[in-house]
Amino acid sequence: MQRRQLVQLSGLAAALSCLPRLGFAQQGEAFRIGSLTPITGAGSPYGPGMQQAIRLAVDEVNAAGGAGGRKLELFTEDDQTKPDAAVLAAKKLIEVNKVQAVLGTWASGVTLAVMPLTEAAGLIEMNVSGAPAISTLDTKDLVWRFQATNDRFGAAFAEICAKRGFKRPATMAFNNASGLGNTEGFTKVWKQRGGQVVAHVTYEPNRPSYRSELQKILAAKPDVIVTGSYLPDTTILLREWFQAGADNKWVIPGWAANPDLVKALGAEVCEGIISVDTVSNEKSAAYAHFDALFQKAAGKPASTNIYAAMAYDMVISLALAMEAAGPGASVEQINARLRDVSNAPGTAVGTFAEGKALLAKKGKVNYEGASSKLDFDKFGDATPDFGVYVIEKGQLVRRDVVSISAT
């Protein structure tokens, strides 16, 4: 964006901030939702599906008569998987489009950059980011995480390594909150189990080579390397590792060890890599319902994009909270009902229409989501289960599912 556009946007933001902000919306007014997903950048394999899932959920809620006496109105922006671009997009959603909730941020750096804006405006923010800091920086309990935290990913990595009998793990982390959260979470749990990490390297982004960092790790003779990484850097690491002729195993988060990695490197390089990602709430009625909608709209099953189910759940849980809060409820009042409609106890429901009908009878709703059971903890974090996949002959084959405690 050019400097003149930035100045104009800043001036617009300043003018808008002087206007009185309404704490509630009158019955009949639309509730405005901002979809802020990574249509381009590192998150682009997932962002379009997330945006589509949000649209499907908005249409579903509106077809059922809306929530809390209001229809939902959707505004969409691309965060480009870049914090600076996300901030500009969030400003537009908040200050121009007047949204009351921002849904869908993927990268931890993006969520952390957007949070101060949504908090200052008193808006709900929903994300699929992993950085542990998101929990502690949410001072107003307005931020809701539908993905597992990176430290819970790390705990899952430790469980997987223990079950597979590894003894000498090393860790490599991309230098940001997400990457370090993965490896620090792993190290903490691994040491609690009585183990030791033989080497660790934190590496910087956008490097053409990571040979020196890799040599340091391989010199410690690990039997497995656990990473907090993304697809571009993982591609370089594995190519150089294969060229070095090392024979250790790898445990890599699913957003980095995916079909695009196999496409970039080939089946031989990727053979035996252990990919770990959260799995949807596959046995729930909500998942079956969403999967049918997503397949019809996208032409592929919901299992191809774990974040799409999370994005769908954002809208449904928000709409149920609106219904529970009642007509004319403020953002604060709606936010206060999110745990009420998502956490046990209550009657399990799998669709918005089912939950709306139960709330009309003054029943207690427990939305069992498509992505997870959505039992939000005190930080507003959900804890999905983890799928353990092994790349075999170029295909990701699920070999196990592990559950991690929310504590």
Coordinates of C-alpha atoms in Angstrom, one line a residue:
M1 CA 0.0 0.0 0.0
Q2 CA 1.4 3.5 -0.9
R3 CA 2.2 6.1 1.7
R4 CA -0.7 8.3 0.6
Q5 CA -3.2 5.5 1.1
L6 CA -1.7 4.8 4.5
V7 CA -2.1 8.5 5.5
Q8 CA -5.7 8.5 4.2
L9 CA -6.5 5.3 6.1
S10 CA -5.0 6.7 9.3
G11 CA -7.0 9.9 8.9
L12 CA -10.2 7.9 8.4
A13 CA -9.4 5.8 11.5
A14 CA -8.8 9.0 13.6
A15 CA -12.1 10.5 12.4
L16 CA -14.1 7.3 13.0
S17 CA -12.6 6.9 16.5
C18 CA -14.1 10.2 17.5
L19 CA -17.6 9.0 16.7
P20 CA -19.7 7.6 19.6
R21 CA -19.5 3.8 19.7
L22 CA -22.8 1.9 20.2
G23 CA -22.7 -0.8 22.8
F24 CA -25.6 -2.7 21.4
A25 CA -27.5 -3.2 18.2
Q26 CA -31.2 -2.8 18.0
Q27 CA -33.4 -5.8 17.2
G28 CA -33.6 -6.2 13.5
E29 CA -30.2 -4.6 12.6
A30 CA -27.7 -6.9 11.1
F31 CA -24.8 -8.3 13.2
R32 CA -21.7 -7.7 11.1
I33 CA -19.0 -10.3 10.9
G34 CA -15.5 -9.8 9.5
S35 CA -13.9 -12.8 7.9
L36 CA -10.1 -12.3 8.0
T37 CA -8.4 -15.3 6.5
P38 CA -5.1 -16.1 4.6
I39 CA -6.3 -16.1 1.0
T40 CA -2.6 -15.5 0.0
G41 CA 0.7 -16.2 1.7
A42 CA 1.8 -19.2 3.7
G43 CA -1.8 -19.9 4.9
S44 CA -3.2 -19.8 1.4
P45 CA -3.8 -23.6 1.2
Y46 CA -6.3 -23.2 4.0
G47 CA -7.7 -19.6 3.9
P48 CA -10.1 -19.9 0.9
G49 CA -11.7 -23.0 2.5
M50 CA -12.0 -21.2 5.8
Q51 CA -13.7 -18.2 4.1
Q52 CA -16.0 -20.6 2.3
A53 CA -16.9 -22.3 5.6
I54 CA -17.7 -19.0 7.2
R55 CA -20.0 -18.1 4.3
L56 CA -21.7 -21.5 4.6
A57 CA -22.4 -21.0 8.3
V58 CA -23.6 -17.4 7.8
D59 CA -26.1 -18.6 5.1
E60 CA -27.2 -21.4 7.4
V61 CA -27.9 -19.1 10.3
N62 CA -29.7 -16.6 8.1
A63 CA -31.8 -19.3 6.5
A64 CA -32.9 -20.3 10.0
G65 CA -34.2 -16.8 10.7
G66 CA -31.0 -15.3 12.0
A67 CA -29.8 -15.2 15.6
G68 CA -31.1 -13.1 18.5
G69 CA -33.5 -11.4 16.2
R70 CA -30.8 -10.4 13.7
K71 CA -29.4 -11.6 10.4
L72 CA -25.7 -11.9 9.9
E73 CA -23.9 -9.7 7.4
L74 CA -20.4 -10.9 6.2
F75 CA -17.4 -8.8 5.1
T76 CA -14.3 -10.6 3.9
E77 CA -10.6 -9.6 3.8
D78 CA -7.3 -11.3 3.0
D79 CA -4.8 -11.1 5.8
Q80 CA -2.1 -12.3 3.3
T81 CA -0.6 -14.3 6.3
K82 CA 1.3 -11.1 7.1
P83 CA 0.8 -9.1 10.3
D84 CA 1.1 -5.7 8.7
A85 CA -1.4 -6.5 5.9
A86 CA -3.7 -8.0 8.5
V87 CA -3.6 -4.9 10.6
L88 CA -4.7 -2.8 7.6
A89 CA -7.4 -5.2 6.7
A90 CA -8.7 -5.4 10.3
K91 CA -8.8 -1.6 10.5
K92 CA -11.0 -1.6 7.4
L93 CA -13.3 -4.2 8.9
I94 CA -13.6 -2.4 12.2
E95 CA -13.6 1.2 11.2
V96 CA -15.3 1.2 7.8
N97 CA -17.4 -2.0 7.8
K98 CA -18.3 -1.6 11.5
V99 CA -18.0 -5.3 12.2
Q100 CA -18.7 -6.6 15.7
A101 CA -16.6 -9.8 15.4
V102 CA -13.5 -10.7 13.5
L103 CA -13.2 -14.4 12.6
G104 CA -10.6 -16.6 11.0
T105 CA -7.1 -15.4 11.7
W106 CA -4.7 -18.3 11.0
A107 CA -1.0 -17.3 11.7
S108 CA -0.1 -16.5 15.3
G109 CA 1.7 -13.4 14.2
V110 CA -1.4 -12.2 12.5
T111 CA -3.7 -12.9 15.5
L112 CA -1.3 -11.2 17.9
A113 CA -1.1 -8.1 15.6
V114 CA -4.9 -7.9 15.3
M115 CA -5.8 -8.5 18.9
P116 CA -5.0 -5.0 20.2
L117 CA -7.3 -3.6 17.6
T118 CA -10.3 -5.8 18.4
E119 CA -9.7 -5.5 22.1
A120 CA -9.6 -1.7 21.9
A121 CA -12.9 -1.7 19.9
G122 CA -14.5 -4.2 22.3
L123 CA -15.0 -6.8 19.6
I124 CA -15.0 -10.6 19.6
E125 CA -11.9 -12.2 17.9
M126 CA -11.9 -15.9 16.9
N127 CA -8.8 -17.6 15.5
V128 CA -7.0 -20.9 14.7
S129 CA -3.6 -19.7 15.9
G130 CA -1.3 -21.6 18.2
A131 CA 0.9 -19.2 20.1
P132 CA 0.5 -19.6 23.9
A133 CA 0.9 -15.8 24.3
I134 CA -2.6 -15.3 22.7
S135 CA -4.1 -16.7 25.9
T136 CA -2.3 -14.5 28.3
L137 CA -2.6 -11.3 26.3
D138 CA -6.4 -11.7 26.1
T139 CA -7.1 -9.3 29.0
K140 CA -10.9 -8.9 28.3
D141 CA -11.8 -12.6 27.5
L142 CA -12.8 -11.5 24.0
V143 CA -10.5 -13.9 22.1
W144 CA -11.5 -17.5 21.3
R145 CA -9.1 -20.1 19.9
F146 CA -10.5 -23.1 18.0
Q147 CA -7.1 -24.6 17.3
A148 CA -4.9 -26.3 19.9
T149 CA -2.2 -24.1 21.4
N150 CA 1.4 -24.7 20.2
D151 CA 2.4 -25.9 23.7
R152 CA -0.4 -28.5 23.4
F153 CA 1.0 -29.4 20.0
G154 CA 4.3 -29.9 21.7
A155 CA 2.7 -32.1 24.4
A156 CA 1.2 -34.2 21.6
F157 CA 4.7 -34.4 20.0
A158 CA 6.1 -35.7 23.3
E159 CA 3.4 -38.3 23.6
I160 CA 4.0 -39.5 20.0
C161 CA 7.8 -39.7 20.5
A162 CA 7.4 -41.7 23.7
K163 CA 5.0 -44.1 22.1
R164 CA 7.4 -44.6 19.2
G165 CA 10.3 -45.3 21.4
F166 CA 12.5 -42.3 20.5
K167 CA 15.3 -41.6 23.1
R168 CA 17.4 -38.7 21.6
P169 CA 15.2 -36.0 20.2
A170 CA 16.4 -32.7 18.9
T171 CA 14.3 -29.6 18.1
M172 CA 14.4 -27.0 15.4
A173 CA 12.1 -23.9 15.5
F174 CA 11.2 -21.1 13.2
N175 CA 11.9 -17.9 15.1
N176 CA 8.4 -16.8 15.9
A177 CA 5.8 -17.4 18.6
S178 CA 4.3 -20.4 16.9
G179 CA 7.5 -22.2 16.0
L180 CA 9.0 -21.7 19.4
G181 CA 5.7 -22.6 21.2
N182 CA 5.8 -26.0 19.5
T183 CA 9.3 -26.9 20.5
E184 CA 9.2 -25.4 23.9
G185 CA 6.0 -27.3 24.7
F186 CA 7.6 -30.5 23.5
T187 CA 10.8 -29.9 25.6
K188 CA 8.8 -29.1 28.7
V189 CA 6.7 -32.3 28.6
W190 CA 9.7 -34.4 27.4
K191 CA 11.8 -33.3 30.4
Q192 CA 8.8 -33.9 32.7
R193 CA 8.9 -37.5 31.4
G194 CA 12.6 -37.7 32.5
G195 CA 14.0 -37.3 29.0
Q196 CA 16.6 -34.8 27.6
V197 CA 16.7 -32.9 24.3
V198 CA 20.1 -33.4 22.7
A199 CA 20.2 -30.2 20.7
H200 CA 18.1 -27.2 19.7
V201 CA 18.3 -24.6 17.0
T202 CA 16.1 -21.5 16.5
Y203 CA 16.4 -20.4 12.8
E204 CA 15.4 -17.3 11.0
P205 CA 12.9 -17.0 8.1
N206 CA 13.5 -16.4 4.5
R207 CA 17.0 -18.1 4.3
P208 CA 18.1 -19.8 1.1
S209 CA 19.9 -22.5 3.1
Y210 CA 19.8 -24.0 6.7
R211 CA 22.8 -26.2 6.3
S212 CA 24.7 -24.8 9.2
E213 CA 21.7 -25.1 11.6
L214 CA 21.1 -28.6 10.4
Q215 CA 24.7 -29.6 10.8
K216 CA 24.6 -28.5 14.4
I217 CA 21.6 -30.6 15.0
L218 CA 22.9 -33.7 13.2
A219 CA 26.2 -33.5 15.1
A220 CA 24.2 -34.4 18.3
K221 CA 23.1 -37.7 16.6
P222 CA 19.4 -37.4 17.3
D223 CA 17.0 -40.3 16.5
V224 CA 14.2 -37.8 15.8
I225 CA 14.0 -34.1 15.0
V226 CA 10.9 -32.3 16.2
T227 CA 10.1 -29.0 14.5
G228 CA 8.1 -25.9 14.9
S229 CA 8.1 -25.0 11.2
Y230 CA 6.2 -23.9 8.1
L231 CA 6.1 -25.3 4.6
P232 CA 8.8 -23.1 2.9
D233 CA 11.5 -23.6 5.5
T234 CA 10.6 -27.2 6.0
T235 CA 11.1 -27.8 2.3
I236 CA 14.6 -26.4 2.5
L237 CA 15.5 -28.3 5.7
L238 CA 14.4 -31.6 4.4
R239 CA 16.1 -31.2 1.0
E240 CA 19.4 -30.4 2.7
W241 CA 18.9 -33.2 5.2
F242 CA 18.3 -35.8 2.5
Q243 CA 21.4 -34.5 0.6
A244 CA 23.4 -35.0 3.9
G245 CA 22.4 -38.7 4.0
A246 CA 21.1 -38.6 7.6
D247 CA 18.7 -41.3 8.7
N248 CA 16.9 -39.8 11.7
K249 CA 13.1 -39.5 11.8
W250 CA 11.1 -36.2 11.8
V251 CA 8.0 -35.1 13.7
I252 CA 6.5 -32.0 11.9
P253 CA 3.3 -30.0 12.3
G254 CA 0.7 -30.8 9.7
W255 CA 0.6 -27.3 8.2
A256 CA 4.2 -27.9 7.1
A257 CA 4.2 -31.7 6.4
N258 CA 1.3 -31.9 4.0
P259 CA 0.7 -33.0 0.4
D260 CA 2.3 -29.7 -0.9
L261 CA 5.6 -30.8 0.9
V262 CA 5.5 -34.2 -1.0
K263 CA 4.8 -32.4 -4.2
A264 CA 7.8 -30.1 -3.7
L265 CA 10.3 -32.8 -2.6
G266 CA 9.0 -36.1 -3.9
A267 CA 8.0 -39.2 -2.2
E268 CA 11.5 -40.6 -1.5
V269 CA 12.6 -37.6 0.5
C270 CA 9.4 -37.5 2.5
E271 CA 9.1 -41.2 3.2
G272 CA 8.5 -41.9 6.9
I273 CA 8.0 -38.3 8.0
I274 CA 5.5 -38.1 10.9
S275 CA 3.0 -35.3 10.4
V276 CA 0.9 -34.2 13.4
D277 CA -2.2 -32.1 13.1
T278 CA -5.5 -31.7 14.9
V279 CA -8.4 -33.8 13.7
S280 CA -12.0 -32.8 13.5
N281 CA -14.7 -34.1 15.8
E282 CA -15.4 -36.7 13.2
K283 CA -18.1 -38.7 15.1
S284 CA -20.2 -35.7 15.9
A285 CA -23.5 -34.7 14.2
A286 CA -22.0 -31.3 13.5
Y287 CA -19.1 -32.7 11.5
A288 CA -21.4 -34.9 9.4
H289 CA -23.6 -31.9 8.7
F290 CA -20.7 -29.6 7.8
D291 CA -18.9 -32.2 5.8
A292 CA -22.0 -32.5 3.6
L293 CA -22.3 -28.8 3.1
F294 CA -18.6 -28.4 2.4
Q295 CA -18.5 -31.2 -0.1
K296 CA -21.4 -29.7 -2.0
A297 CA -19.9 -26.3 -2.1
A298 CA -16.2 -27.1 -2.5
G299 CA -16.3 -30.4 -4.2
K300 CA -14.0 -32.1 -1.7
P301 CA -14.5 -33.5 1.9
A302 CA -14.0 -31.4 5.0
S303 CA -11.1 -33.6 6.0
T304 CA -9.0 -31.8 3.4
N305 CA -9.0 -28.6 5.4
I306 CA -9.0 -28.9 9.2
Y307 CA -9.3 -25.2 9.6
A308 CA -12.5 -25.0 7.6
A309 CA -14.4 -26.9 10.3
M310 CA -13.0 -24.5 12.9
A311 CA -14.1 -21.5 10.9
Y312 CA -17.6 -23.0 10.5
D313 CA -17.8 -23.6 14.3
M314 CA -16.9 -20.0 14.9
V315 CA -20.0 -18.7 13.3
I316 CA -22.3 -21.4 14.7
S317 CA -21.1 -20.9 18.3
L318 CA -21.3 -17.1 17.9
A319 CA -24.8 -17.3 16.5
L320 CA -25.9 -19.6 19.4
A321 CA -24.5 -17.2 21.9
M322 CA -26.4 -14.4 20.1
E323 CA -29.6 -16.4 20.4
A324 CA -28.9 -17.2 24.1
A325 CA -28.2 -13.5 24.8
G326 CA -31.4 -12.4 23.2
P327 CA -32.6 -9.5 21.0
G328 CA -30.6 -6.3 21.2
A329 CA -27.8 -7.9 23.2
S330 CA -24.4 -6.1 23.2
V331 CA -21.2 -7.6 22.0
E332 CA -20.2 -8.0 25.6
Q333 CA -23.4 -9.8 26.5
I334 CA -23.1 -12.1 23.5
N335 CA -19.5 -12.9 24.4
A336 CA -20.5 -13.8 27.9
R337 CA -22.7 -16.6 26.6
L338 CA -20.2 -18.4 24.4
R339 CA -19.1 -20.9 27.1
D340 CA -22.8 -21.3 28.0
V341 CA -23.7 -22.7 24.6
S342 CA -20.5 -24.6 23.9
N343 CA -19.4 -26.2 27.2
A344 CA -21.0 -29.0 29.1
P345 CA -23.4 -29.5 30.8
G346 CA -26.4 -29.3 28.4
T347 CA -28.2 -31.0 25.7
A348 CA -25.8 -31.9 22.9
V349 CA -26.8 -30.2 19.6
G350 CA -25.1 -30.5 16.1
T351 CA -26.7 -27.6 14.2
F352 CA -27.7 -24.0 14.7
A353 CA -31.4 -24.7 14.0
E354 CA -31.4 -27.5 16.6
G355 CA -29.8 -25.2 19.2
K356 CA -32.0 -22.3 18.4
A357 CA -35.1 -24.5 18.9
L358 CA -33.8 -25.7 22.2
L359 CA -33.0 -22.2 23.4
A360 CA -36.5 -21.1 22.5
K361 CA -37.7 -23.7 25.1
K362 CA -35.3 -22.3 27.7
G363 CA -33.1 -25.4 27.4
K364 CA -29.4 -25.6 28.1
V365 CA -27.4 -26.0 24.8
N366 CA -24.1 -27.8 24.5
Y367 CA -22.9 -27.3 20.9
E368 CA -20.7 -30.3 20.0
G369 CA -18.7 -28.7 17.2
A370 CA -17.5 -30.0 13.8
S371 CA -13.9 -29.3 14.8
S372 CA -13.9 -30.3 18.4
K373 CA -16.2 -30.6 21.4
L374 CA -15.6 -26.9 21.9
D375 CA -15.2 -27.0 25.7
F376 CA -13.5 -23.7 26.1
D377 CA -11.1 -23.3 29.0
K378 CA -10.7 -20.2 31.2
F379 CA -8.5 -18.7 28.4
G380 CA -11.1 -19.3 25.7
D381 CA -9.0 -22.1 24.2
A382 CA -10.5 -25.3 22.8
T383 CA -8.4 -28.6 22.7
P384 CA -9.0 -30.8 19.6
D385 CA -7.6 -34.3 19.3
F386 CA -4.4 -34.9 17.3
G387 CA -4.0 -37.1 14.3
V388 CA -0.7 -38.9 13.7
Y389 CA 0.1 -39.3 10.0
V390 CA 3.0 -41.1 8.4
I391 CA 4.1 -40.3 4.8
E392 CA 4.1 -43.6 3.0
K393 CA 4.8 -43.7 -0.7
G394 CA 3.9 -40.1 -1.1
Q395 CA 0.6 -40.4 0.8
L396 CA -0.3 -39.2 4.4
V397 CA -1.7 -42.2 6.2
R398 CA -3.3 -41.7 9.6
R399 CA -1.8 -44.2 12.1
D400 CA -3.0 -42.9 15.4
V401 CA -5.1 -40.3 17.3
V402 CA -3.9 -38.9 20.6
S403 CA -5.8 -36.7 23.1
I404 CA -4.1 -34.1 25.3
S405 CA -5.4 -32.7 28.5
A406 CA -6.4 -29.1 28.5
T407 CA -4.5 -28.5 31.8

